[in-house]
Amino acid sequence: MQLLEKIQNLKKERKAVILAHNYQPAEIQDLADFKGDSLGLSIEAAKSNAEVIVFCGVHFMAETAAILSPQKTVLLPEKHAGCPMANMINAEQLKMLKQHHPDAVVVCYVNSSAAVKAESDYCCTSANTVEVVNSLGKDKKIIFVPDQYLGQFAAQKTGRNLILWPGYCPTHVTITEDDIKKAKAEHPAAIVMAHPECTEPVKKLADQLLSTSQMIKFVTKSTAKEYIVATENGIIHSLKKQRPDAKFYPATERALCPNMKKITLDKIITSLETMEPKITVPEDIRLRAKRAVDRMIEILPSK
Ligand code: SF4
């Protein structure tokens, strides 16, 4: 309780807003002003009057907040909270890929560095990848980075032939076909919800392929009482809050992102006290990265 009070006081003093991704530990989700997916959170933060954004998530998310809110100070309470998938491609690698396909447009998943976004034409989230790809002319060649599994999902849904980068999320690929079969055998009435970052065999067994924000919306409308959840297990806290009457089973207890769990209450306090670690994006990169994000928002103003 003392820690929570201290955070509230520091938050007022610094005119700060606290954002927590759906995969954050439960106590951090509970104290946040906004919870959600990375882009939704950054858009909320940009709209708010706060002077400081405390991003409880991973590095690329704090960068996205900095891209959209250049006049605000963005803090990531644990500077080593990175995303292995985002780190699987850098700007130089993307430039080389573009040289091999000079006539292609680049769509990058929001789970990418600001420098990679700056080299991209369009950004997308797991909730709107299909719409972003569909919005591009049928004759357009498309490079999709960095997640091969989200890319495969978009290719199947749109019938387009995407040039994929072999990136992946180590947390989602830890979920196996056998995990789903076992969970289904134990809970035969449960609906299987899987994130598009999961591998193909897992997705084939799912009833619903949904982003984190779509999972939350889905269970709010669904009348089913049991769900098997194939994504990072932190989301189960948010799902239970939406549907206290329903049961949520993780596809596997292994689906935990160690980077998402690096943020603690103590680190939030230290960060607000010291105003470090700050996440900044050089202005030339920020402007080019923002162009890719803005194009996505223009295609889908309400998503
Ligand atoms: S869950 Fe996967 S994609 Fe998300 S931050 Fe962790 S490693 Fe990156």
PDB file of C-alpha atoms and ligand atoms in Angstrom:
ATOM      1  CA  MET A   1       0.000   0.000   0.000  1.00  0.00           C
ATOM      2  CA  GLN A   2       2.854   2.383   0.869  1.00  0.00           C
ATOM      3  CA  LEU A   3       4.419   1.769  -2.523  1.00  0.00           C
ATOM      4  CA  LEU A   4       1.140   2.491  -4.289  1.00  0.00           C
ATOM      5  CA  GLU A   5       0.659   5.734  -2.333  1.00  0.00           C
ATOM      6  CA  LYS A   6       4.177   6.792  -3.149  1.00  0.00           C
ATOM      7  CA  ILE A   7       3.563   6.164  -6.856  1.00  0.00           C
ATOM      8  CA  GLN A   8       0.317   8.174  -6.772  1.00  0.00           C
ATOM      9  CA  ASN A   9       2.096  11.112  -5.067  1.00  0.00           C
ATOM     10  CA  LEU A  10       5.020  11.053  -7.475  1.00  0.00           C
ATOM     11  CA  LYS A  11       2.631  10.787 -10.393  1.00  0.00           C
ATOM     12  CA  LYS A  12       0.857  13.998  -9.317  1.00  0.00           C
ATOM     13  CA  GLU A  13       4.135  15.783  -8.651  1.00  0.00           C
ATOM     14  CA  ARG A  14       5.525  14.891 -12.084  1.00  0.00           C
ATOM     15  CA  LYS A  15       2.197  15.297 -13.930  1.00  0.00           C
ATOM     16  CA  ALA A  16       2.688  11.764 -15.158  1.00  0.00           C
ATOM     17  CA  VAL A  17       0.447   9.155 -16.706  1.00  0.00           C
ATOM     18  CA  ILE A  18       1.156   5.446 -16.249  1.00  0.00           C
ATOM     19  CA  LEU A  19       0.549   3.073 -19.153  1.00  0.00           C
ATOM     20  CA  ALA A  20       0.586  -0.704 -18.780  1.00  0.00           C
ATOM     21  CA  HIS A  21       0.581  -3.272 -21.536  1.00  0.00           C
ATOM     22  CA  ASN A  22      -1.820  -6.211 -21.230  1.00  0.00           C
ATOM     23  CA  TYR A  23       1.166  -8.520 -20.528  1.00  0.00           C
ATOM     24  CA  GLN A  24       2.380  -6.600 -17.451  1.00  0.00           C
ATOM     25  CA  PRO A  25       2.213  -8.115 -13.949  1.00  0.00           C
ATOM     26  CA  ALA A  26      -1.261  -7.782 -12.365  1.00  0.00           C
ATOM     27  CA  GLU A  27      -0.264  -5.179  -9.733  1.00  0.00           C
ATOM     28  CA  ILE A  28       1.100  -2.912 -12.458  1.00  0.00           C
ATOM     29  CA  GLN A  29      -1.978  -3.300 -14.657  1.00  0.00           C
ATOM     30  CA  ASP A  30      -4.086  -2.366 -11.625  1.00  0.00           C
ATOM     31  CA  LEU A  31      -2.296   0.913 -10.888  1.00  0.00           C
ATOM     32  CA  ALA A  32      -2.097   2.082 -14.517  1.00  0.00           C
ATOM     33  CA  ASP A  33      -4.148   4.979 -15.868  1.00  0.00           C
ATOM     34  CA  PHE A  34      -4.486   3.153 -19.182  1.00  0.00           C
ATOM     35  CA  LYS A  35      -4.143  -0.532 -20.036  1.00  0.00           C
ATOM     36  CA  GLY A  36      -4.079  -1.974 -23.513  1.00  0.00           C
ATOM     37  CA  ASP A  37      -1.946  -2.784 -26.523  1.00  0.00           C
ATOM     38  CA  SER A  38       1.145  -0.791 -27.397  1.00  0.00           C
ATOM     39  CA  LEU A  39      -0.309   1.471 -30.055  1.00  0.00           C
ATOM     40  CA  GLY A  40      -3.599   2.087 -28.239  1.00  0.00           C
ATOM     41  CA  LEU A  41      -1.626   3.113 -25.158  1.00  0.00           C
ATOM     42  CA  SER A  42       0.611   5.493 -27.087  1.00  0.00           C
ATOM     43  CA  ILE A  43      -2.419   7.124 -28.721  1.00  0.00           C
ATOM     44  CA  GLU A  44      -4.076   7.566 -25.289  1.00  0.00           C
ATOM     45  CA  ALA A  45      -0.887   9.069 -23.878  1.00  0.00           C
ATOM     46  CA  ALA A  46      -0.576  11.497 -26.801  1.00  0.00           C
ATOM     47  CA  LYS A  47      -4.150  12.693 -26.131  1.00  0.00           C
ATOM     48  CA  SER A  48      -3.584  13.223 -22.394  1.00  0.00           C
ATOM     49  CA  ASN A  49      -2.369  16.458 -20.790  1.00  0.00           C
ATOM     50  CA  ALA A  50       0.364  14.621 -18.889  1.00  0.00           C
ATOM     51  CA  GLU A  51       3.927  15.918 -19.142  1.00  0.00           C
ATOM     52  CA  VAL A  52       5.492  12.543 -18.402  1.00  0.00           C
ATOM     53  CA  ILE A  53       4.608   9.084 -19.729  1.00  0.00           C
ATOM     54  CA  VAL A  54       5.710   6.092 -17.653  1.00  0.00           C
ATOM     55  CA  PHE A  55       5.528   3.167 -20.071  1.00  0.00           C
ATOM     56  CA  CYS A  56       5.252  -0.191 -18.318  1.00  0.00           C
ATOM     57  CA  GLY A  57       6.068  -2.391 -21.266  1.00  0.00           C
ATOM     58  CA  VAL A  58       9.129  -2.920 -23.460  1.00  0.00           C
ATOM     59  CA  HIS A  59      11.503  -0.600 -25.286  1.00  0.00           C
ATOM     60  CA  PHE A  60       9.774  -0.369 -28.686  1.00  0.00           C
ATOM     61  CA  MET A  61       6.514   0.585 -26.945  1.00  0.00           C
ATOM     62  CA  ALA A  62       8.165   3.481 -25.120  1.00  0.00           C
ATOM     63  CA  GLU A  63       9.741   4.526 -28.427  1.00  0.00           C
ATOM     64  CA  THR A  64       6.305   4.497 -30.076  1.00  0.00           C
ATOM     65  CA  ALA A  65       5.030   6.769 -27.295  1.00  0.00           C
ATOM     66  CA  ALA A  66       8.024   9.070 -27.904  1.00  0.00           C
ATOM     67  CA  ILE A  67       7.274   9.084 -31.662  1.00  0.00           C
ATOM     68  CA  LEU A  68       3.694  10.226 -31.018  1.00  0.00           C
ATOM     69  CA  SER A  69       4.409  12.575 -28.062  1.00  0.00           C
ATOM     70  CA  PRO A  70       7.706  14.379 -28.759  1.00  0.00           C
ATOM     71  CA  GLN A  71       6.918  17.153 -26.285  1.00  0.00           C
ATOM     72  CA  LYS A  72       6.477  14.675 -23.388  1.00  0.00           C
ATOM     73  CA  THR A  73       9.145  12.891 -21.352  1.00  0.00           C
ATOM     74  CA  VAL A  74       8.856   9.124 -21.830  1.00  0.00           C
ATOM     75  CA  LEU A  75      10.202   6.857 -19.102  1.00  0.00           C
ATOM     76  CA  LEU A  76      10.721   3.090 -19.324  1.00  0.00           C
ATOM     77  CA  PRO A  77      11.256   2.031 -15.680  1.00  0.00           C
ATOM     78  CA  GLU A  78      13.593  -0.829 -16.687  1.00  0.00           C
ATOM     79  CA  LYS A  79      15.973   0.089 -19.496  1.00  0.00           C
ATOM     80  CA  HIS A  80      16.785  -3.568 -20.218  1.00  0.00           C
ATOM     81  CA  ALA A  81      13.156  -4.436 -20.950  1.00  0.00           C
ATOM     82  CA  GLY A  82      13.572  -5.068 -24.669  1.00  0.00           C
ATOM     83  CA  CYS A  83      11.618  -7.165 -27.148  1.00  0.00           C
ATOM     84  CA  PRO A  84      13.624 -10.031 -28.700  1.00  0.00           C
ATOM     85  CA  MET A  85      11.323 -10.053 -31.724  1.00  0.00           C
ATOM     86  CA  ALA A  86      11.802  -6.321 -32.381  1.00  0.00           C
ATOM     87  CA  ASN A  87      15.564  -6.865 -32.063  1.00  0.00           C
ATOM     88  CA  MET A  88      15.529  -9.547 -34.782  1.00  0.00           C
ATOM     89  CA  ILE A  89      15.764  -6.877 -37.490  1.00  0.00           C
ATOM     90  CA  ASN A  90      17.622  -3.566 -37.574  1.00  0.00           C
ATOM     91  CA  ALA A  91      17.479  -0.656 -39.995  1.00  0.00           C
ATOM     92  CA  GLU A  92      20.584  -1.818 -41.922  1.00  0.00           C
ATOM     93  CA  GLN A  93      19.107  -5.282 -42.492  1.00  0.00           C
ATOM     94  CA  LEU A  94      15.840  -3.759 -43.680  1.00  0.00           C
ATOM     95  CA  LYS A  95      17.689  -1.401 -46.039  1.00  0.00           C
ATOM     96  CA  MET A  96      19.456  -4.416 -47.568  1.00  0.00           C
ATOM     97  CA  LEU A  97      16.167  -6.270 -47.984  1.00  0.00           C
ATOM     98  CA  LYS A  98      14.702  -3.192 -49.684  1.00  0.00           C
ATOM     99  CA  GLN A  99      17.658  -3.128 -52.087  1.00  0.00           C
ATOM    100  CA  HIS A 100      16.779  -6.696 -53.119  1.00  0.00           C
ATOM    101  CA  HIS A 101      13.154  -5.668 -53.716  1.00  0.00           C
ATOM    102  CA  PRO A 102      13.324  -2.011 -54.793  1.00  0.00           C
ATOM    103  CA  ASP A 103       9.714  -2.028 -56.059  1.00  0.00           C
ATOM    104  CA  ALA A 104       8.243  -3.335 -52.758  1.00  0.00           C
ATOM    105  CA  VAL A 105       6.448  -1.362 -50.043  1.00  0.00           C
ATOM    106  CA  VAL A 106       7.377  -2.173 -46.446  1.00  0.00           C
ATOM    107  CA  VAL A 107       4.803  -2.940 -43.764  1.00  0.00           C
ATOM    108  CA  CYS A 108       6.291  -3.231 -40.283  1.00  0.00           C
ATOM    109  CA  TYR A 109       4.615  -4.624 -37.232  1.00  0.00           C
ATOM    110  CA  VAL A 110       4.504  -2.082 -34.393  1.00  0.00           C
ATOM    111  CA  ASN A 111       6.829  -4.505 -32.529  1.00  0.00           C
ATOM    112  CA  SER A 112       9.879  -2.974 -34.196  1.00  0.00           C
ATOM    113  CA  SER A 113      12.407  -0.274 -33.375  1.00  0.00           C
ATOM    114  CA  ALA A 114      11.858   3.371 -34.322  1.00  0.00           C
ATOM    115  CA  ALA A 115      14.747   3.040 -36.791  1.00  0.00           C
ATOM    116  CA  VAL A 116      12.988   0.113 -38.536  1.00  0.00           C
ATOM    117  CA  LYS A 117       9.690   2.030 -38.579  1.00  0.00           C
ATOM    118  CA  ALA A 118      11.562   4.938 -40.177  1.00  0.00           C
ATOM    119  CA  GLU A 119      12.607   2.621 -43.035  1.00  0.00           C
ATOM    120  CA  SER A 120       9.019   1.374 -43.466  1.00  0.00           C
ATOM    121  CA  ASP A 121       6.091   2.729 -45.456  1.00  0.00           C
ATOM    122  CA  TYR A 122       3.298   1.490 -43.205  1.00  0.00           C
ATOM    123  CA  CYS A 123       3.074   0.351 -39.619  1.00  0.00           C
ATOM    124  CA  CYS A 124       0.436  -2.115 -38.377  1.00  0.00           C
ATOM    125  CA  THR A 125      -0.675  -3.808 -35.180  1.00  0.00           C
ATOM    126  CA  SER A 126      -1.761  -7.422 -34.761  1.00  0.00           C
ATOM    127  CA  ALA A 127      -5.350  -6.091 -34.731  1.00  0.00           C
ATOM    128  CA  ASN A 128      -5.175  -4.393 -38.123  1.00  0.00           C
ATOM    129  CA  THR A 129      -2.454  -6.134 -40.187  1.00  0.00           C
ATOM    130  CA  VAL A 130      -5.021  -7.631 -42.559  1.00  0.00           C
ATOM    131  CA  GLU A 131      -6.713  -4.265 -43.193  1.00  0.00           C
ATOM    132  CA  VAL A 132      -3.382  -2.496 -43.739  1.00  0.00           C
ATOM    133  CA  VAL A 133      -2.243  -5.157 -46.251  1.00  0.00           C
ATOM    134  CA  ASN A 134      -5.662  -5.105 -47.962  1.00  0.00           C
ATOM    135  CA  SER A 135      -5.458  -1.327 -48.337  1.00  0.00           C
ATOM    136  CA  LEU A 136      -2.388  -1.676 -50.577  1.00  0.00           C
ATOM    137  CA  GLY A 137      -2.891  -2.020 -54.339  1.00  0.00           C
ATOM    138  CA  LYS A 138      -3.177  -5.631 -55.548  1.00  0.00           C
ATOM    139  CA  ASP A 139      -0.170  -5.099 -57.824  1.00  0.00           C
ATOM    140  CA  LYS A 140       2.070  -3.952 -54.945  1.00  0.00           C
ATOM    141  CA  LYS A 141       4.908  -6.184 -53.799  1.00  0.00           C
ATOM    142  CA  ILE A 142       4.967  -6.181 -49.970  1.00  0.00           C
ATOM    143  CA  ILE A 143       7.806  -6.776 -47.517  1.00  0.00           C
ATOM    144  CA  PHE A 144       6.519  -7.644 -44.041  1.00  0.00           C
ATOM    145  CA  VAL A 145       8.766  -7.403 -40.949  1.00  0.00           C
ATOM    146  CA  PRO A 146       9.650  -8.665 -38.403  1.00  0.00           C
ATOM    147  CA  ASP A 147       7.154 -11.391 -37.357  1.00  0.00           C
ATOM    148  CA  GLN A 148       6.941 -14.269 -39.859  1.00  0.00           C
ATOM    149  CA  TYR A 149       3.876 -15.735 -38.118  1.00  0.00           C
ATOM    150  CA  LEU A 150       1.834 -12.526 -38.168  1.00  0.00           C
ATOM    151  CA  GLY A 151       2.986 -12.126 -41.775  1.00  0.00           C
ATOM    152  CA  GLN A 152       1.780 -15.643 -42.655  1.00  0.00           C
ATOM    153  CA  PHE A 153      -1.553 -14.872 -41.007  1.00  0.00           C
ATOM    154  CA  ALA A 154      -1.912 -11.680 -43.103  1.00  0.00           C
ATOM    155  CA  ALA A 155      -0.891 -13.555 -46.276  1.00  0.00           C
ATOM    156  CA  GLN A 156      -3.540 -16.235 -45.672  1.00  0.00           C
ATOM    157  CA  LYS A 157      -6.288 -13.740 -44.840  1.00  0.00           C
ATOM    158  CA  THR A 158      -5.571 -11.455 -47.792  1.00  0.00           C
ATOM    159  CA  GLY A 159      -4.446 -14.021 -50.383  1.00  0.00           C
ATOM    160  CA  ARG A 160      -1.322 -11.872 -50.923  1.00  0.00           C
ATOM    161  CA  ASN A 161       2.190 -13.187 -51.359  1.00  0.00           C
ATOM    162  CA  LEU A 162       4.259 -11.321 -48.727  1.00  0.00           C
ATOM    163  CA  ILE A 163       8.046 -11.242 -48.501  1.00  0.00           C
ATOM    164  CA  LEU A 164       8.563 -12.291 -44.873  1.00  0.00           C
ATOM    165  CA  TRP A 165      11.407 -11.683 -42.447  1.00  0.00           C
ATOM    166  CA  PRO A 166      12.137 -14.747 -40.264  1.00  0.00           C
ATOM    167  CA  GLY A 167      11.455 -12.987 -36.938  1.00  0.00           C
ATOM    168  CA  TYR A 168       9.305 -14.457 -34.207  1.00  0.00           C
ATOM    169  CA  CYS A 169       8.227 -13.929 -30.599  1.00  0.00           C
ATOM    170  CA  PRO A 170      10.045 -16.407 -28.335  1.00  0.00           C
ATOM    171  CA  THR A 171       7.127 -16.323 -25.885  1.00  0.00           C
ATOM    172  CA  HIS A 172       4.448 -17.156 -28.461  1.00  0.00           C
ATOM    173  CA  VAL A 173       6.473 -19.876 -30.177  1.00  0.00           C
ATOM    174  CA  THR A 174       6.851 -21.616 -26.823  1.00  0.00           C
ATOM    175  CA  ILE A 175       3.142 -22.510 -27.091  1.00  0.00           C
ATOM    176  CA  THR A 176       2.910 -25.849 -28.918  1.00  0.00           C
ATOM    177  CA  GLU A 177       0.279 -27.845 -30.758  1.00  0.00           C
ATOM    178  CA  ASP A 178       0.447 -30.428 -27.942  1.00  0.00           C
ATOM    179  CA  ASP A 179      -0.263 -27.725 -25.342  1.00  0.00           C
ATOM    180  CA  ILE A 180      -3.476 -26.822 -27.159  1.00  0.00           C
ATOM    181  CA  LYS A 181      -4.523 -30.464 -27.640  1.00  0.00           C
ATOM    182  CA  LYS A 182      -3.931 -31.155 -23.940  1.00  0.00           C
ATOM    183  CA  ALA A 183      -5.816 -28.023 -22.839  1.00  0.00           C
ATOM    184  CA  LYS A 184      -8.725 -28.917 -25.163  1.00  0.00           C
ATOM    185  CA  ALA A 185      -8.853 -32.453 -23.775  1.00  0.00           C
ATOM    186  CA  GLU A 186      -8.985 -31.061 -20.221  1.00  0.00           C
ATOM    187  CA  HIS A 187     -11.531 -28.334 -21.060  1.00  0.00           C
ATOM    188  CA  PRO A 188     -13.583 -29.588 -24.013  1.00  0.00           C
ATOM    189  CA  ALA A 189     -16.184 -26.797 -23.762  1.00  0.00           C
ATOM    190  CA  ALA A 190     -13.610 -23.999 -23.834  1.00  0.00           C
ATOM    191  CA  ILE A 191     -13.129 -21.628 -26.773  1.00  0.00           C
ATOM    192  CA  VAL A 192      -9.492 -21.495 -27.915  1.00  0.00           C
ATOM    193  CA  MET A 193      -8.276 -17.928 -28.484  1.00  0.00           C
ATOM    194  CA  ALA A 194      -4.814 -17.660 -30.064  1.00  0.00           C
ATOM    195  CA  HIS A 195      -2.699 -14.640 -30.943  1.00  0.00           C
ATOM    196  CA  PRO A 196      -1.559 -14.391 -34.595  1.00  0.00           C
ATOM    197  CA  GLU A 197       2.073 -14.419 -33.328  1.00  0.00           C
ATOM    198  CA  CYS A 198       1.571 -18.136 -32.534  1.00  0.00           C
ATOM    199  CA  THR A 199       2.896 -20.783 -34.923  1.00  0.00           C
ATOM    200  CA  GLU A 200       0.736 -22.278 -37.692  1.00  0.00           C
ATOM    201  CA  PRO A 201      -0.059 -25.631 -35.960  1.00  0.00           C
ATOM    202  CA  VAL A 202      -1.315 -23.727 -32.892  1.00  0.00           C
ATOM    203  CA  LYS A 203      -3.386 -21.333 -34.985  1.00  0.00           C
ATOM    204  CA  LYS A 204      -4.955 -24.255 -36.875  1.00  0.00           C
ATOM    205  CA  LEU A 205      -6.362 -25.563 -33.588  1.00  0.00           C
ATOM    206  CA  ALA A 206      -7.761 -22.196 -32.481  1.00  0.00           C
ATOM    207  CA  ASP A 207     -11.402 -21.151 -32.672  1.00  0.00           C
ATOM    208  CA  GLN A 208     -10.505 -17.462 -32.726  1.00  0.00           C
ATOM    209  CA  LEU A 209      -7.334 -15.666 -33.888  1.00  0.00           C
ATOM    210  CA  LEU A 210      -7.250 -12.377 -32.037  1.00  0.00           C
ATOM    211  CA  SER A 211      -4.913  -9.607 -30.901  1.00  0.00           C
ATOM    212  CA  THR A 212      -4.850  -8.836 -27.161  1.00  0.00           C
ATOM    213  CA  SER A 213      -7.309  -5.949 -27.484  1.00  0.00           C
ATOM    214  CA  GLN A 214      -9.558  -8.124 -29.679  1.00  0.00           C
ATOM    215  CA  MET A 215      -9.485 -10.920 -27.062  1.00  0.00           C
ATOM    216  CA  ILE A 216     -10.692  -8.492 -24.411  1.00  0.00           C
ATOM    217  CA  LYS A 217     -13.518  -7.262 -26.672  1.00  0.00           C
ATOM    218  CA  PHE A 218     -14.397 -10.809 -27.719  1.00  0.00           C
ATOM    219  CA  VAL A 219     -14.892 -12.184 -24.189  1.00  0.00           C
ATOM    220  CA  THR A 220     -16.969  -9.127 -23.265  1.00  0.00           C
ATOM    221  CA  LYS A 221     -19.476 -10.005 -25.997  1.00  0.00           C
ATOM    222  CA  SER A 222     -19.220 -13.814 -25.869  1.00  0.00           C
ATOM    223  CA  THR A 223     -21.510 -15.829 -23.622  1.00  0.00           C
ATOM    224  CA  ALA A 224     -19.110 -18.793 -23.336  1.00  0.00           C
ATOM    225  CA  LYS A 225     -17.966 -19.610 -19.817  1.00  0.00           C
ATOM    226  CA  GLU A 226     -14.542 -21.128 -20.544  1.00  0.00           C
ATOM    227  CA  TYR A 227     -11.584 -20.019 -22.663  1.00  0.00           C
ATOM    228  CA  ILE A 228      -8.143 -21.416 -23.450  1.00  0.00           C
ATOM    229  CA  VAL A 229      -5.755 -18.516 -23.911  1.00  0.00           C
ATOM    230  CA  ALA A 230      -2.795 -18.885 -26.290  1.00  0.00           C
ATOM    231  CA  THR A 231      -0.816 -15.699 -25.764  1.00  0.00           C
ATOM    232  CA  GLU A 232       1.307 -14.196 -22.976  1.00  0.00           C
ATOM    233  CA  ASN A 233      -0.371 -15.148 -19.720  1.00  0.00           C
ATOM    234  CA  GLY A 234      -0.429 -11.610 -18.286  1.00  0.00           C
ATOM    235  CA  ILE A 235      -3.559 -10.963 -20.329  1.00  0.00           C
ATOM    236  CA  ILE A 236      -5.563 -13.394 -18.193  1.00  0.00           C
ATOM    237  CA  HIS A 237      -5.712 -10.738 -15.457  1.00  0.00           C
ATOM    238  CA  SER A 238      -7.459  -8.310 -17.856  1.00  0.00           C
ATOM    239  CA  LEU A 239      -9.738 -11.044 -19.197  1.00  0.00           C
ATOM    240  CA  LYS A 240     -10.877 -12.048 -15.709  1.00  0.00           C
ATOM    241  CA  LYS A 241     -11.678  -8.409 -14.930  1.00  0.00           C
ATOM    242  CA  GLN A 242     -13.930  -8.262 -18.001  1.00  0.00           C
ATOM    243  CA  ARG A 243     -15.592 -11.589 -17.285  1.00  0.00           C
ATOM    244  CA  PRO A 244     -15.396 -12.487 -13.574  1.00  0.00           C
ATOM    245  CA  ASP A 245     -17.986 -15.207 -14.228  1.00  0.00           C
ATOM    246  CA  ALA A 246     -15.828 -17.032 -16.818  1.00  0.00           C
ATOM    247  CA  LYS A 247     -12.824 -19.352 -16.525  1.00  0.00           C
ATOM    248  CA  PHE A 248      -9.584 -18.678 -18.412  1.00  0.00           C
ATOM    249  CA  TYR A 249      -6.955 -21.398 -18.845  1.00  0.00           C
ATOM    250  CA  PRO A 250      -3.447 -20.579 -20.095  1.00  0.00           C
ATOM    251  CA  ALA A 251      -2.484 -22.820 -23.037  1.00  0.00           C
ATOM    252  CA  THR A 252       0.752 -23.326 -21.123  1.00  0.00           C
ATOM    253  CA  GLU A 253       2.263 -21.874 -17.958  1.00  0.00           C
ATOM    254  CA  ARG A 254       5.445 -21.299 -20.021  1.00  0.00           C
ATOM    255  CA  ALA A 255       3.913 -18.428 -21.996  1.00  0.00           C
ATOM    256  CA  LEU A 256       5.495 -15.646 -19.958  1.00  0.00           C
ATOM    257  CA  CYS A 257       7.566 -12.869 -21.495  1.00  0.00           C
ATOM    258  CA  PRO A 258      10.527 -12.272 -19.164  1.00  0.00           C
ATOM    259  CA  ASN A 259      11.000  -8.764 -20.522  1.00  0.00           C
ATOM    260  CA  MET A 260       7.415  -7.797 -19.766  1.00  0.00           C
ATOM    261  CA  LYS A 261       7.921  -8.893 -16.167  1.00  0.00           C
ATOM    262  CA  LYS A 262      11.013  -6.745 -15.572  1.00  0.00           C
ATOM    263  CA  ILE A 263       9.021  -3.703 -14.470  1.00  0.00           C
ATOM    264  CA  THR A 264       8.279  -3.564 -10.729  1.00  0.00           C
ATOM    265  CA  LEU A 265       6.593  -1.079  -8.396  1.00  0.00           C
ATOM    266  CA  ASP A 266      10.020  -0.135  -6.975  1.00  0.00           C
ATOM    267  CA  LYS A 267      11.365   0.555 -10.449  1.00  0.00           C
ATOM    268  CA  ILE A 268       8.382   2.801 -11.237  1.00  0.00           C
ATOM    269  CA  ILE A 269       9.123   4.802  -8.077  1.00  0.00           C
ATOM    270  CA  THR A 270      12.828   5.130  -8.899  1.00  0.00           C
ATOM    271  CA  SER A 271      12.003   6.117 -12.433  1.00  0.00           C
ATOM    272  CA  LEU A 272       9.603   8.871 -11.326  1.00  0.00           C
ATOM    273  CA  GLU A 273      12.084  10.092  -8.713  1.00  0.00           C
ATOM    274  CA  THR A 274      15.103  10.209 -11.023  1.00  0.00           C
ATOM    275  CA  MET A 275      13.224  10.814 -14.291  1.00  0.00           C
ATOM    276  CA  GLU A 276      15.317   8.032 -15.842  1.00  0.00           C
ATOM    277  CA  PRO A 277      15.654   5.972 -17.992  1.00  0.00           C
ATOM    278  CA  LYS A 278      14.308   8.389 -20.607  1.00  0.00           C
ATOM    279  CA  ILE A 279      13.485   7.031 -24.036  1.00  0.00           C
ATOM    280  CA  THR A 280      14.097   9.438 -26.885  1.00  0.00           C
ATOM    281  CA  VAL A 281      14.080   9.106 -30.660  1.00  0.00           C
ATOM    282  CA  PRO A 282      16.297  11.348 -32.859  1.00  0.00           C
ATOM    283  CA  GLU A 283      14.048  13.838 -34.663  1.00  0.00           C
ATOM    284  CA  ASP A 284      14.878  12.729 -38.222  1.00  0.00           C
ATOM    285  CA  ILE A 285      14.057   9.099 -37.333  1.00  0.00           C
ATOM    286  CA  ARG A 286      10.998  10.145 -35.359  1.00  0.00           C
ATOM    287  CA  LEU A 287       9.495  12.056 -38.280  1.00  0.00           C
ATOM    288  CA  ARG A 288      10.032   9.177 -40.734  1.00  0.00           C
ATOM    289  CA  ALA A 289       8.761   6.585 -38.237  1.00  0.00           C
ATOM    290  CA  LYS A 290       5.707   8.744 -37.495  1.00  0.00           C
ATOM    291  CA  ARG A 291       4.868   8.834 -41.200  1.00  0.00           C
ATOM    292  CA  ALA A 292       4.492   5.013 -41.175  1.00  0.00           C
ATOM    293  CA  VAL A 293       2.379   5.123 -38.001  1.00  0.00           C
ATOM    294  CA  ASP A 294       0.224   8.012 -39.304  1.00  0.00           C
ATOM    295  CA  ARG A 295      -0.448   6.162 -42.562  1.00  0.00           C
ATOM    296  CA  MET A 296      -1.785   3.247 -40.549  1.00  0.00           C
ATOM    297  CA  ILE A 297      -3.980   5.550 -38.467  1.00  0.00           C
ATOM    298  CA  GLU A 298      -5.276   7.215 -41.699  1.00  0.00           C
ATOM    299  CA  ILE A 299      -6.292   3.828 -43.125  1.00  0.00           C
ATOM    300  CA  LEU A 300      -8.036   2.855 -39.909  1.00  0.00           C
ATOM    301  CA  PRO A 301      -8.917   5.971 -37.944  1.00  0.00           C
ATOM    302  CA  SER A 302     -10.988   4.062 -35.402  1.00  0.00           C
ATOM    303  CA  LYS A 303      -8.694   1.063 -34.703  1.00  0.00           C
TER     304      LYS A 303
HETATM  305  S1  SF4 B   1       5.669 -11.133 -25.730  1.00  0.00           S
HETATM  306 FE1  SF4 B   1       6.994 -11.414 -27.510  1.00  0.00          FE
HETATM  307  S2  SF4 B   1       6.543  -9.720 -28.876  1.00  0.00           S
HETATM  308 FE2  SF4 B   1       5.760  -9.180 -26.828  1.00  0.00          FE
HETATM  309  S3  SF4 B   1       7.446  -8.068 -25.856  1.00  0.00           S
HETATM  310 FE3  SF4 B   1       7.671 -10.213 -25.251  1.00  0.00          FE
HETATM  311  S4  SF4 B   1       9.056 -11.041 -26.809  1.00  0.00           S
HETATM  312 FE4  SF4 B   1       8.306  -9.101 -27.629  1.00  0.00          FE
END
